[in-house]
XYZ file of C-alpha atoms in Angstrom:
467
model
C -26.948 88.589 31.210
C -27.761 89.070 27.636
C -24.446 89.636 26.671
C -23.352 86.245 28.516
C -26.030 84.427 26.434
C -24.916 85.889 23.365
C -21.287 84.771 23.824
C -22.580 81.100 24.751
C -24.607 81.136 21.581
C -21.581 82.092 19.366
C -19.452 79.449 20.908
C -21.935 76.833 20.227
C -22.149 77.882 16.666
C -18.310 78.013 16.319
C -18.023 74.280 17.723
C -21.049 73.359 15.306
C -19.405 74.647 12.413
C -15.938 73.084 13.238
C -17.654 69.548 13.531
C -19.457 70.118 10.347
C -16.362 70.909 8.658
C -14.645 67.840 10.218
C -17.588 65.691 9.143
C -17.262 67.179 5.610
C -13.497 66.586 5.468
C -14.149 63.019 6.590
C -16.713 62.381 4.222
C -14.566 63.812 1.513
C -11.518 61.788 2.629
C -13.639 58.679 2.681
C -15.129 59.286 -0.694
C -11.757 60.062 -1.898
C -10.553 56.827 -0.661
C -13.323 54.882 -2.313
C -12.891 56.524 -5.497
C -9.006 56.213 -5.162
C -9.099 52.375 -4.256
C -11.552 51.675 -7.230
C -8.489 51.969 -9.268
C -5.703 51.237 -6.941
C -4.999 48.311 -4.822
C -5.422 48.470 -1.052
C -2.656 48.752 1.450
C -1.183 45.154 2.021
C -2.151 43.887 -1.278
C 0.174 41.030 -2.684
C -0.426 39.822 -6.173
C 1.446 36.699 -7.189
C 3.850 37.417 -4.153
C 4.567 41.051 -5.274
C 3.618 43.986 -3.189
C 1.076 46.182 -5.263
C -0.118 48.323 -2.628
C -1.555 51.753 -3.976
C -0.591 50.488 -7.576
C -3.267 51.036 -10.340
C -3.847 48.520 -13.246
C -0.982 49.681 -15.395
C 1.539 49.702 -12.793
C 0.376 46.238 -11.459
C 0.672 44.791 -14.974
C 4.002 46.409 -15.582
C 5.151 45.123 -12.157
C 4.031 41.583 -13.014
C 5.624 41.596 -16.372
C 8.973 42.460 -14.963
C 8.754 40.233 -12.076
C 7.854 37.368 -14.246
C 10.660 37.801 -16.771
C 13.047 37.851 -13.817
C 11.488 34.882 -11.814
C 13.406 32.145 -10.416
C 12.044 29.303 -8.410
C 13.961 27.695 -5.582
C 13.106 23.800 -5.473
C 14.241 22.486 -2.144
C 14.545 18.833 -2.166
C 14.925 15.986 0.419
C 18.288 16.205 2.352
C 18.754 19.874 2.230
C 19.175 19.991 -1.440
C 18.357 22.859 -3.914
C 17.897 23.523 -7.347
C 16.469 26.123 -9.281
C 14.092 26.726 -12.415
C 14.510 30.180 -14.107
C 11.895 32.061 -16.604
C 14.014 31.944 -19.644
C 14.272 28.077 -19.097
C 10.573 27.484 -19.506
C 9.636 30.484 -21.534
C 7.646 31.955 -18.608
C 5.875 35.301 -19.560
C 3.048 37.355 -18.235
C 0.283 38.194 -20.657
C -2.527 40.415 -19.267
C -5.928 39.015 -19.531
C -7.904 41.474 -17.376
C -7.412 39.584 -14.183
C -5.826 42.507 -12.341
C -8.823 44.583 -13.217
C -11.336 42.057 -11.854
C -9.228 41.888 -8.667
C -9.451 45.601 -8.296
C -13.158 45.360 -8.658
C -13.645 42.659 -6.095
C -11.720 44.561 -3.493
C -13.816 46.007 -0.788
C -13.054 49.526 -1.339
C -15.557 50.921 0.867
C -13.792 49.563 3.777
C -10.501 50.657 2.605
C -9.810 52.515 6.021
C -9.620 49.046 7.691
C -6.996 47.629 5.264
C -3.914 49.459 6.801
C -1.699 46.990 8.733
C -3.387 43.997 7.028
C -2.381 41.756 4.066
C -4.452 40.285 1.212
C -2.839 37.715 -1.169
C -4.050 37.458 -4.684
C -3.137 35.124 -7.623
C -3.370 35.828 -11.289
C -1.901 32.482 -12.474
C -4.318 32.572 -15.591
C -2.271 35.373 -16.855
C 0.915 33.500 -16.483
C 2.191 30.997 -19.048
C 4.854 28.768 -19.880
C 6.085 26.431 -22.430
C 4.706 23.011 -20.907
C 7.311 21.012 -23.200
C 10.160 23.076 -21.708
C 8.951 22.745 -18.294
C 8.601 18.884 -18.576
C 12.246 18.982 -19.883
C 13.461 20.840 -17.122
C 11.850 18.832 -14.586
C 13.104 15.724 -16.072
C 16.700 17.227 -15.850
C 16.508 17.986 -12.126
C 18.723 15.991 -9.814
C 15.772 15.085 -7.629
C 14.459 13.032 -10.608
C 17.686 10.800 -11.081
C 18.663 7.759 -8.955
C 15.333 7.769 -6.938
C 15.464 5.325 -4.192
C 11.989 3.622 -3.598
C 10.612 3.913 -0.041
C 10.388 0.623 1.827
C 8.119 0.059 4.832
C 9.379 -0.899 8.201
C 8.950 -4.635 8.456
C 9.570 -7.591 10.730
C 12.498 -9.842 9.935
C 14.495 -12.755 11.338
C 17.725 -11.633 12.866
C 18.965 -15.098 13.295
C 17.842 -15.343 17.058
C 14.405 -13.686 17.015
C 12.208 -11.212 15.102
C 12.921 -7.630 15.055
C 11.625 -4.624 13.363
C 13.840 -3.269 10.511
C 13.291 0.556 10.237
C 11.701 1.944 7.026
C 13.777 3.264 4.082
C 12.414 6.810 3.466
C 14.123 6.992 -0.024
C 14.110 9.661 -2.611
C 11.558 8.674 -4.867
C 9.486 11.543 -6.322
C 5.878 11.376 -7.182
C 6.069 12.735 -10.533
C 2.338 13.719 -10.790
C 2.325 15.784 -7.756
C 5.692 17.240 -8.465
C 4.334 18.526 -11.922
C 1.289 20.006 -10.125
C 3.553 21.655 -7.429
C 5.944 23.188 -9.740
C 3.311 24.385 -12.362
C 1.369 25.974 -9.585
C 4.477 27.580 -8.131
C 5.647 29.138 -11.555
C 2.256 30.593 -12.612
C 1.489 32.098 -9.067
C 4.962 33.548 -8.484
C 5.767 31.510 -5.442
C 9.650 31.885 -4.950
C 10.366 28.588 -3.116
C 8.650 25.135 -3.119
C 9.795 22.419 -0.616
C 9.155 19.128 -2.019
C 9.163 17.398 1.330
C 6.514 19.884 2.707
C 4.443 19.756 -0.451
C 4.298 16.117 -0.576
C 5.873 15.353 -3.668
C 7.878 12.247 -2.279
C 6.584 8.841 -2.180
C 6.652 7.857 1.628
C 6.622 4.480 3.497
C 3.109 3.670 4.647
C 4.586 1.654 7.694
C 7.261 3.282 10.085
C 9.170 1.530 12.823
C 7.206 3.209 15.495
C 3.856 1.975 14.289
C 2.161 0.503 17.428
C 0.637 -2.333 15.583
C 3.923 -3.443 14.038
C 5.630 -3.300 17.412
C 2.967 -5.522 18.859
C 2.916 -7.949 15.858
C 6.678 -8.264 16.497
C 6.145 -9.200 20.126
C 3.452 -11.620 19.427
C 5.454 -13.353 16.660
C 8.438 -13.837 18.960
C 6.237 -15.141 21.683
C 4.294 -17.639 19.380
C 7.262 -18.811 17.337
C 9.592 -19.495 20.148
C 9.896 -23.275 19.461
C 11.939 -25.363 16.882
C 10.307 -28.801 15.893
C 12.488 -31.167 13.838
C 10.642 -33.713 11.793
C 12.735 -36.963 11.424
C 12.303 -38.647 7.940
C 15.351 -40.942 8.131
C 17.768 -39.453 5.374
C 15.821 -36.291 5.383
C 14.841 -33.745 7.824
C 12.053 -31.036 8.085
C 12.559 -28.037 10.334
C 9.590 -26.131 11.762
C 11.158 -22.750 13.088
C 10.037 -19.276 13.431
C 9.989 -18.672 9.807
C 7.812 -21.587 9.156
C 5.408 -20.571 12.073
C 5.213 -17.050 11.057
C 3.296 -18.256 8.064
C 0.703 -19.955 10.152
C -0.402 -16.847 11.873
C -3.423 -15.136 11.435
C -5.345 -12.351 13.301
C -8.514 -12.892 15.847
C -11.380 -10.373 16.034
C -9.162 -8.208 18.071
C -6.385 -7.934 15.547
C -3.895 -10.036 17.843
C -1.613 -12.721 16.408
C -2.987 -16.494 16.709
C -1.992 -19.773 15.437
C -4.182 -20.786 12.360
C -5.054 -24.579 12.619
C -6.259 -24.448 9.018
C -2.830 -23.395 8.008
C -1.112 -26.026 10.138
C -3.337 -28.445 8.530
C -2.281 -27.502 4.996
C 1.462 -27.768 6.141
C 0.939 -31.315 7.358
C -0.801 -31.997 4.083
C 2.225 -30.746 2.295
C 4.242 -32.982 4.243
C 2.026 -35.966 3.155
C 2.369 -34.813 -0.342
C 6.186 -35.011 -0.132
C 6.733 -37.974 2.239
C 3.673 -40.333 1.766
C 5.060 -43.156 -0.413
C 2.232 -45.626 -1.644
C 2.111 -46.015 -5.137
C 5.411 -44.066 -6.039
C 7.694 -45.061 -8.840
C 10.884 -46.425 -7.277
C 13.980 -47.483 -8.702
C 14.997 -51.230 -7.431
C 17.939 -53.408 -7.834
C 16.984 -56.950 -8.678
C 18.552 -60.166 -7.537
C 20.480 -60.366 -10.563
C 21.883 -56.775 -10.424
C 19.472 -55.375 -12.810
C 18.046 -51.780 -12.041
C 14.323 -51.395 -12.653
C 11.778 -49.073 -11.887
C 8.396 -50.346 -10.363
C 5.364 -48.382 -9.464
C 1.736 -49.027 -7.961
C 0.885 -51.002 -4.917
C -0.098 -50.059 -1.413
C 3.220 -50.194 0.432
C 4.748 -47.168 2.167
C 4.251 -44.349 4.593
C 1.133 -42.568 5.169
C 0.947 -39.634 7.620
C -2.331 -39.432 9.581
C -3.074 -35.737 8.689
C -5.779 -34.968 11.347
C -3.959 -36.399 14.315
C -0.723 -34.884 13.233
C -2.243 -31.503 12.653
C -3.545 -31.576 16.175
C 0.035 -32.852 17.594
C 1.772 -30.295 15.778
C -0.659 -27.489 16.876
C -0.354 -28.546 20.538
C 3.593 -28.828 20.220
C 3.652 -25.356 18.873
C 1.369 -23.829 21.580
C 3.301 -25.539 24.359
C 6.588 -24.373 22.859
C 7.980 -27.810 23.149
C 11.223 -27.925 21.165
C 11.586 -31.627 19.922
C 12.622 -34.127 17.461
C 9.660 -36.092 16.244
C 8.024 -38.381 13.853
C 4.666 -37.761 12.325
C 1.588 -39.547 13.442
C 1.593 -42.326 10.914
C -1.734 -43.952 9.518
C 0.376 -46.453 7.880
C 4.360 -47.301 8.280
C 6.958 -49.065 6.197
C 10.214 -50.868 6.951
C 12.493 -47.814 6.480
C 11.915 -43.970 6.623
C 14.777 -43.340 4.228
C 14.313 -42.411 0.585
C 14.782 -46.091 0.009
C 11.624 -47.167 2.098
C 11.707 -50.599 1.095
C 15.044 -51.152 3.104
C 16.881 -54.494 3.040
C 14.284 -56.824 4.188
C 11.852 -57.701 1.614
C 10.278 -60.029 -0.744
C 11.168 -59.876 -4.209
C 8.907 -61.292 -7.142
C 10.247 -61.527 -10.583
C 6.978 -62.319 -12.681
C 8.894 -63.008 -16.239
C 11.303 -65.530 -14.716
C 8.913 -66.995 -12.185
C 11.110 -66.532 -9.146
C 10.746 -65.356 -5.573
C 13.523 -64.106 -3.213
C 13.346 -63.330 0.367
C 15.975 -61.001 1.797
C 16.582 -60.195 5.546
C 19.024 -57.440 6.131
C 20.299 -57.689 2.544
C 21.077 -61.282 2.847
C 18.814 -63.917 0.689
C 17.442 -66.432 2.817
C 14.679 -68.023 0.466
C 15.076 -68.456 -3.245
C 12.401 -70.544 -5.172
C 10.376 -70.827 -8.363
C 6.806 -69.869 -8.262
C 3.565 -70.100 -10.464
C 2.018 -66.717 -11.122
C -0.034 -65.733 -14.025
C -0.659 -62.374 -15.784
C -3.329 -61.517 -13.432
C -0.621 -60.934 -10.782
C -0.251 -57.057 -10.537
C 3.067 -55.390 -10.524
C 3.867 -52.789 -7.692
C 5.107 -52.783 -3.999
C 2.771 -53.967 -1.476
C 2.737 -54.507 2.366
C 1.964 -57.955 3.905
C -1.415 -57.802 5.548
C -1.698 -60.821 7.564
C -0.376 -64.389 7.732
C -2.602 -67.425 8.281
C -1.513 -70.999 8.825
C -3.513 -73.034 7.858
C -5.840 -70.832 5.711
C -9.200 -71.143 3.902
C -8.953 -69.853 0.223
C -12.022 -70.150 -2.033
C -13.186 -73.342 -0.146
C -9.856 -74.984 -0.211
C -7.541 -75.263 2.704
C -3.801 -74.557 2.397
C -1.059 -74.801 4.786
C 0.278 -71.335 4.449
C -1.061 -67.824 3.218
C 0.473 -64.433 3.251
C -1.650 -61.891 2.187
C -1.368 -58.692 0.279
C -3.000 -56.124 -2.193
C -6.724 -56.649 -2.661
C -7.316 -60.242 -1.810
C -4.077 -61.660 -3.036
C -1.565 -63.653 -1.325
C 1.593 -66.057 -1.396
C 0.425 -69.531 -0.716
C 1.081 -73.134 -1.230
C -1.284 -75.540 -3.026
C -1.500 -79.153 -2.194
C -2.950 -79.938 -5.443
C -0.163 -79.058 -7.499
C 3.073 -81.283 -8.132
C 5.692 -78.553 -8.225
C 8.167 -81.423 -9.129
C 6.672 -81.249 -12.722
C 6.886 -77.585 -13.026
C 9.417 -77.389 -15.847
C 7.767 -79.414 -18.577
C 6.752 -76.878 -21.024
C 6.854 -73.023 -21.897
C 5.355 -70.050 -19.943
C 2.656 -68.567 -22.015
C 0.770 -66.246 -19.663
C 1.485 -62.986 -21.614
C 5.218 -62.569 -20.149
C 8.455 -63.597 -21.645
C 9.288 -67.100 -22.291
C 10.858 -68.556 -19.190
C 10.672 -72.425 -19.569
C 7.480 -72.567 -17.042
C 4.257 -74.119 -17.447
C 1.332 -71.651 -17.638
C -1.059 -72.483 -14.717
C -4.549 -70.780 -15.016
C -6.841 -70.121 -12.068
C -4.267 -68.667 -9.843
C -6.314 -65.515 -9.675
C -3.364 -63.402 -9.086
C -2.086 -65.319 -6.280
C 1.557 -66.307 -6.146
C 1.849 -70.296 -5.792
C 4.813 -72.031 -4.203
C 5.602 -75.650 -2.825
C 4.459 -76.383 0.642
C 8.207 -76.662 1.943
C 9.093 -73.366 0.317
C 5.759 -71.872 1.878
C 6.890 -72.908 5.274
C 10.310 -71.522 4.582
C 8.902 -68.086 3.570
C 6.403 -67.962 6.425
C 9.469 -68.406 8.873
C 11.282 -65.337 7.291
C 8.517 -62.688 6.826
C 6.592 -60.377 8.991
C 3.332 -58.360 8.611
C 3.972 -55.035 7.093
C 7.022 -56.312 5.133
C 7.296 -55.105 1.349
C 6.731 -57.385 -1.420
C 8.252 -56.059 -4.716
C 6.456 -57.479 -7.725
C 7.754 -56.656 -11.208
C 7.507 -57.747 -14.999
C 10.565 -56.285 -16.492
């Protein structure tokens, strides 16, 4: 019994000894590892892209020096192109500055036994230098820097029948600032390859053809502009089609396309500036074949901008293709560029002569009395009265125009004695007597007033000139 107890005790002692030895060996191994990896890189350590596992500072420095001298950077460009930058082209060099030692010290050497099968990447870019001028020159010489095509956003254009989306142009324009940063980082950290596309070194479009907002805009533009409205201005036309209407589109609070009434109003106002004619300087051919210019007066076309804005907005909204005239506040005899037309009254102040034309044919030709107070310009006949009261005097006929002026007879004047002196009302001599007190009115004999009355109508133009 005592013998068996002795054997058991001996076995325990042996086992305890073995365990103690193993623990001592383990502690020794661990301690050795801690000591070793205080001076060497852990397994799986990459410095500037190179495997420096188990290397000490000197070995690592030597490896980095040799690797830097032999370094070549592959530059992958858009369209599967590839270029290179070598160390000697940019005077790339490795200059130890204690960075490797600092990396060794920062390693978690106490957990060295966990590093097997793992990878740890380090960079010591502060120890790698290049000639910046040479680097700039090399980048300038890269093919990717030549003949760059700028990116173009996807956009909506008129294809002749409707609006369609024109796809973006990706282009090849390099972002130089981003390129410089990418290449400098690569050459100083030992990266063997840079992909300019993946590294964001290209300027790219901001809008692509598959953009949902762009697609919706195109659909709404085709819907809102599906109408053609032609304005008829006699010998001139204005066409409102999709390319005009697209300029009238705005967005509502939901971002959807809508017709903007204010923009339509601005368009109608522009029509007014172009086609309204009162007061314009006109070229006019006189009864004796002289070509003169005359300006001023109230005769001509005037678009009613408020009503026409409403009408145009409704026509586009209803998509009613049509030929239309604007809503006019005031109209004239002809809508052509020559809005006087061929039916008018002509008044030659220097020669004291009045001629009435109908369809280009003179139907009345008479002398007049008109003083220097009669304004020149093109006026519109406003109303016709027979008889009429003028400043307490009754005349047989009065044809009103301008601001209280008119063509009229005067029973108190003996028109048979008109040619008895010289005209001295500030105009050129004409052989006519100067009659004061006409107040800007144009006076004719009763019989001629009757003839004029029979051949004119309201709204007919009166062209008055002094030279």
